[in-house]
Amino acid sequence: MSRWVKMLGLLTILGILLAACGSTAPAAAPAAAPAATAPAMADATAAPAAAGAGGKLEIFSWWTNGGEQEGLNAMFDIYKQKHPGVEIVNATVAGGAGTNAKAVLQTRLVGGQPPDTWQVHAGREALSYVNAGQLEPLTKFFTEQGFDKNMPKFLLDQLKINGEIYTVPVNIHRSNVMWYNIKLFKDNGLEPPKTMDDFFKVAEAFKAKGILPIAVGGSNKFEASHTFESVLLATFGPDDYLKLWDGTTAMWNDPRAAQAITTFGKLLSYSNTDRTAIGWADAMQQVLDGKAAMTIMGDWAHGFALSKGKKVNVDYGWAPSPGTTGSFIWLSDSFGLAKGAPDAEQAKAWLAICGSKEGQDAFNPKKGSSPARTDADLSKYDEYLKAAIKDFGALKLVPSATHGASTTNAYQSPWHNLAEVFSADLDEKALLQGLKDAAPDNLK
Ligand code: GAL
């Protein structure tokens, strides 16, 4: 029985649904060498596999939506060009923010069947895998590739765990973005709201005209917490927002926590009632179609819109989420090398592309994210991304909780779940109590 078949059997037993799992066709050119099966993990920092080396490479992510797929494929194309003999196994599990993917990944890691490399958010989320001994240190590799010379100090600091770097970032995403339908605003003589108070005025005006003010998803099980982190930032301001994630209940006892929950509930009252049935991409689609005026989502929604052939500032507009002008909720997608990776050399060749200028300039303009490097070819980035790149360097940076910059995997589960349950029952007391109880999970 192949390793893959065994793994699927294990997943079935555990009743975990692989929402989507596809693999790219084997590379056209025949493998020059037999599949690399040696468990050669002796030196995680050796040079990447030479072009033409055979074998396979399994890359695990949750990138299945418009924009996400195109970005990933752009990097696969580069890999195939450089390493034509390597078969890429594109192991994806659908569900934004990795809410489904991470459950599957966990089963594989615990079962000793790691993919060679997997998507991990830089920051505290990476710490979860490092603490569990599941990632190889990559500091030497990082330096050899010259990545340390071409990434901002801020990001390098976020990547360091006990002095070591474990993952290679491909991008920077912004979480606190409000996407809106330009025509609906124009036709109704309204301006995109800058504050939460403005937001409610605008939402009331749209509602009075029978237009859905804001589309909110929930089927990916992260859309509620995503929207909520913007409301928390608007309520606490950047300095105190930061303190929400320190593993204590202190800030959740602050009256502003209850106030943010009330504001979040009020925002939801201006949204669609079928929140649990639609995903973030559906919500963005409603904005593009003029069925909803606004949605709050990370800039992968921009990548999604691009994949639908839409143009920013023509078909749809953007603004910081209400009340968060001047702050940038950052997150970064990165890839690590599994401890005991079956195809370590091929994986390092992948990581070399992830961190390269060529890889990032192919991936990010499609993904809707900013490059993690400072030497990107700006001519490849559109108006929105040029602004995002500038804002990342100029605004106050605060970490995303929903996307692992400030949260461990242990904390993310209750964080996502509590917000989704609230989106359904609007029980303010239960959400506040749940958040107080869950706060210490962020130190695990
Ligand atoms: C985030 C991830 C993004 C995007 C989004 C929706 O967690 O960092 O790259 O894929 O989920 O799937």
PDB file of N, CA and C in Angstrom, residues 65-71 280-281 285 288 300-311 316 365-367:
ATOM      1  N   ASN A  65      -9.002  28.593  -4.040  1.00  0.00           N
ATOM      2  CA  ASN A  65      -9.929  29.585  -4.593  1.00  0.00           C
ATOM      3  C   ASN A  65      -9.284  30.379  -5.724  1.00  0.00           C
ATOM      4  N   GLY A  66     -10.123  31.147  -6.416  1.00  0.00           N
ATOM      5  CA  GLY A  66      -9.622  32.042  -7.456  1.00  0.00           C
ATOM      6  C   GLY A  66      -8.559  32.962  -6.877  1.00  0.00           C
ATOM      7  N   GLY A  67      -7.489  33.173  -7.604  1.00  0.00           N
ATOM      8  CA  GLY A  67      -6.385  34.007  -7.108  1.00  0.00           C
ATOM      9  C   GLY A  67      -5.364  33.122  -6.408  1.00  0.00           C
ATOM     10  N   GLU A  68      -5.842  32.330  -5.459  1.00  0.00           N
ATOM     11  CA  GLU A  68      -4.947  31.431  -4.715  1.00  0.00           C
ATOM     12  C   GLU A  68      -4.342  30.388  -5.654  1.00  0.00           C
ATOM     13  N   GLN A  69      -5.229  29.772  -6.443  1.00  0.00           N
ATOM     14  CA  GLN A  69      -4.772  28.729  -7.380  1.00  0.00           C
ATOM     15  C   GLN A  69      -3.821  29.296  -8.419  1.00  0.00           C
ATOM     16  N   GLU A  70      -4.201  30.445  -8.950  1.00  0.00           N
ATOM     17  CA  GLU A  70      -3.387  31.050 -10.008  1.00  0.00           C
ATOM     18  C   GLU A  70      -1.985  31.386  -9.478  1.00  0.00           C
ATOM     19  N   GLY A  71      -1.946  31.904  -8.261  1.00  0.00           N
ATOM     20  CA  GLY A  71      -0.661  32.252  -7.654  1.00  0.00           C
ATOM     21  C   GLY A  71       0.202  31.013  -7.461  1.00  0.00           C
ATOM     22  N   TRP A 280     -16.052  33.332   1.999  1.00  0.00           N
ATOM     23  CA  TRP A 280     -15.514  34.680   1.781  1.00  0.00           C
ATOM     24  C   TRP A 280     -15.535  35.069   0.300  1.00  0.00           C
ATOM     25  N   ALA A 281     -15.287  34.062  -0.576  1.00  0.00           N
ATOM     26  CA  ALA A 281     -15.253  34.373  -2.008  1.00  0.00           C
ATOM     27  C   ALA A 281     -16.661  34.688  -2.520  1.00  0.00           C
ATOM     28  N   GLN A 285     -17.894  38.010  -4.257  1.00  0.00           N
ATOM     29  CA  GLN A 285     -18.620  37.935  -5.531  1.00  0.00           C
ATOM     30  C   GLN A 285     -19.884  38.797  -5.467  1.00  0.00           C
ATOM     31  N   LEU A 288     -18.887  42.248  -6.132  1.00  0.00           N
ATOM     32  CA  LEU A 288     -18.573  42.430  -7.553  1.00  0.00           C
ATOM     33  C   LEU A 288     -19.846  42.479  -8.388  1.00  0.00           C
ATOM     34  N   TRP A 300      -6.544  38.734  -0.263  1.00  0.00           N
ATOM     35  CA  TRP A 300      -6.743  37.611  -1.196  1.00  0.00           C
ATOM     36  C   TRP A 300      -8.079  37.779  -1.922  1.00  0.00           C
ATOM     37  N   ALA A 301      -8.989  38.608  -1.353  1.00  0.00           N
ATOM     38  CA  ALA A 301     -10.239  38.909  -2.061  1.00  0.00           C
ATOM     39  C   ALA A 301      -9.931  39.700  -3.337  1.00  0.00           C
ATOM     40  N   HIS A 302      -8.868  40.484  -3.286  1.00  0.00           N
ATOM     41  CA  HIS A 302      -8.401  41.204  -4.483  1.00  0.00           C
ATOM     42  C   HIS A 302      -7.910  40.185  -5.520  1.00  0.00           C
ATOM     43  N   GLY A 303      -7.139  39.199  -5.066  1.00  0.00           N
ATOM     44  CA  GLY A 303      -6.678  38.135  -5.967  1.00  0.00           C
ATOM     45  C   GLY A 303      -7.860  37.396  -6.586  1.00  0.00           C
ATOM     46  N   PHE A 304      -8.877  37.160  -5.755  1.00  0.00           N
ATOM     47  CA  PHE A 304     -10.084  36.480  -6.261  1.00  0.00           C
ATOM     48  C   PHE A 304     -10.742  37.319  -7.362  1.00  0.00           C
ATOM     49  N   ALA A 305     -10.883  38.623  -7.099  1.00  0.00           N
ATOM     50  CA  ALA A 305     -11.520  39.511  -8.082  1.00  0.00           C
ATOM     51  C   ALA A 305     -10.706  39.540  -9.384  1.00  0.00           C
ATOM     52  N   LEU A 306      -9.378  39.556  -9.240  1.00  0.00           N
ATOM     53  CA  LEU A 306      -8.522  39.547 -10.438  1.00  0.00           C
ATOM     54  C   LEU A 306      -8.742  38.272 -11.249  1.00  0.00           C
ATOM     55  N   SER A 307      -8.920  37.160 -10.524  1.00  0.00           N
ATOM     56  CA  SER A 307      -9.117  35.880 -11.229  1.00  0.00           C
ATOM     57  C   SER A 307     -10.445  35.865 -11.985  1.00  0.00           C
ATOM     58  N   LYS A 308     -11.344  36.794 -11.613  1.00  0.00           N
ATOM     59  CA  LYS A 308     -12.635  36.903 -12.318  1.00  0.00           C
ATOM     60  C   LYS A 308     -12.571  37.978 -13.404  1.00  0.00           C
ATOM     61  N   GLY A 309     -11.370  38.467 -13.649  1.00  0.00           N
ATOM     62  CA  GLY A 309     -11.190  39.457 -14.712  1.00  0.00           C
ATOM     63  C   GLY A 309     -11.608  40.866 -14.316  1.00  0.00           C
ATOM     64  N   LYS A 310     -11.742  41.125 -13.026  1.00  0.00           N
ATOM     65  CA  LYS A 310     -12.163  42.462 -12.584  1.00  0.00           C
ATOM     66  C   LYS A 310     -10.948  43.351 -12.319  1.00  0.00           C
ATOM     67  N   LYS A 311     -11.210  44.649 -12.312  1.00  0.00           N
ATOM     68  CA  LYS A 311     -10.115  45.605 -12.140  1.00  0.00           C
ATOM     69  C   LYS A 311     -10.396  46.494 -10.931  1.00  0.00           C
ATOM     70  N   TYR A 316     -14.400  47.602  -8.604  1.00  0.00           N
ATOM     71  CA  TYR A 316     -14.590  47.570  -7.142  1.00  0.00           C
ATOM     72  C   TYR A 316     -13.538  48.461  -6.499  1.00  0.00           C
ATOM     73  N   PRO A 365       1.402  39.047  -7.613  1.00  0.00           N
ATOM     74  CA  PRO A 365       0.450  39.849  -8.401  1.00  0.00           C
ATOM     75  C   PRO A 365      -0.847  39.095  -8.675  1.00  0.00           C
ATOM     76  N   LYS A 366      -0.794  37.761  -8.671  1.00  0.00           N
ATOM     77  CA  LYS A 366      -2.004  36.963  -8.898  1.00  0.00           C
ATOM     78  C   LYS A 366      -2.727  36.669  -7.591  1.00  0.00           C
ATOM     79  N   LYS A 367      -1.952  36.487  -6.529  1.00  0.00           N
ATOM     80  CA  LYS A 367      -2.516  36.114  -5.228  1.00  0.00           C
ATOM     81  C   LYS A 367      -3.195  37.304  -4.552  1.00  0.00           C
TER      82      LYS A 367
END
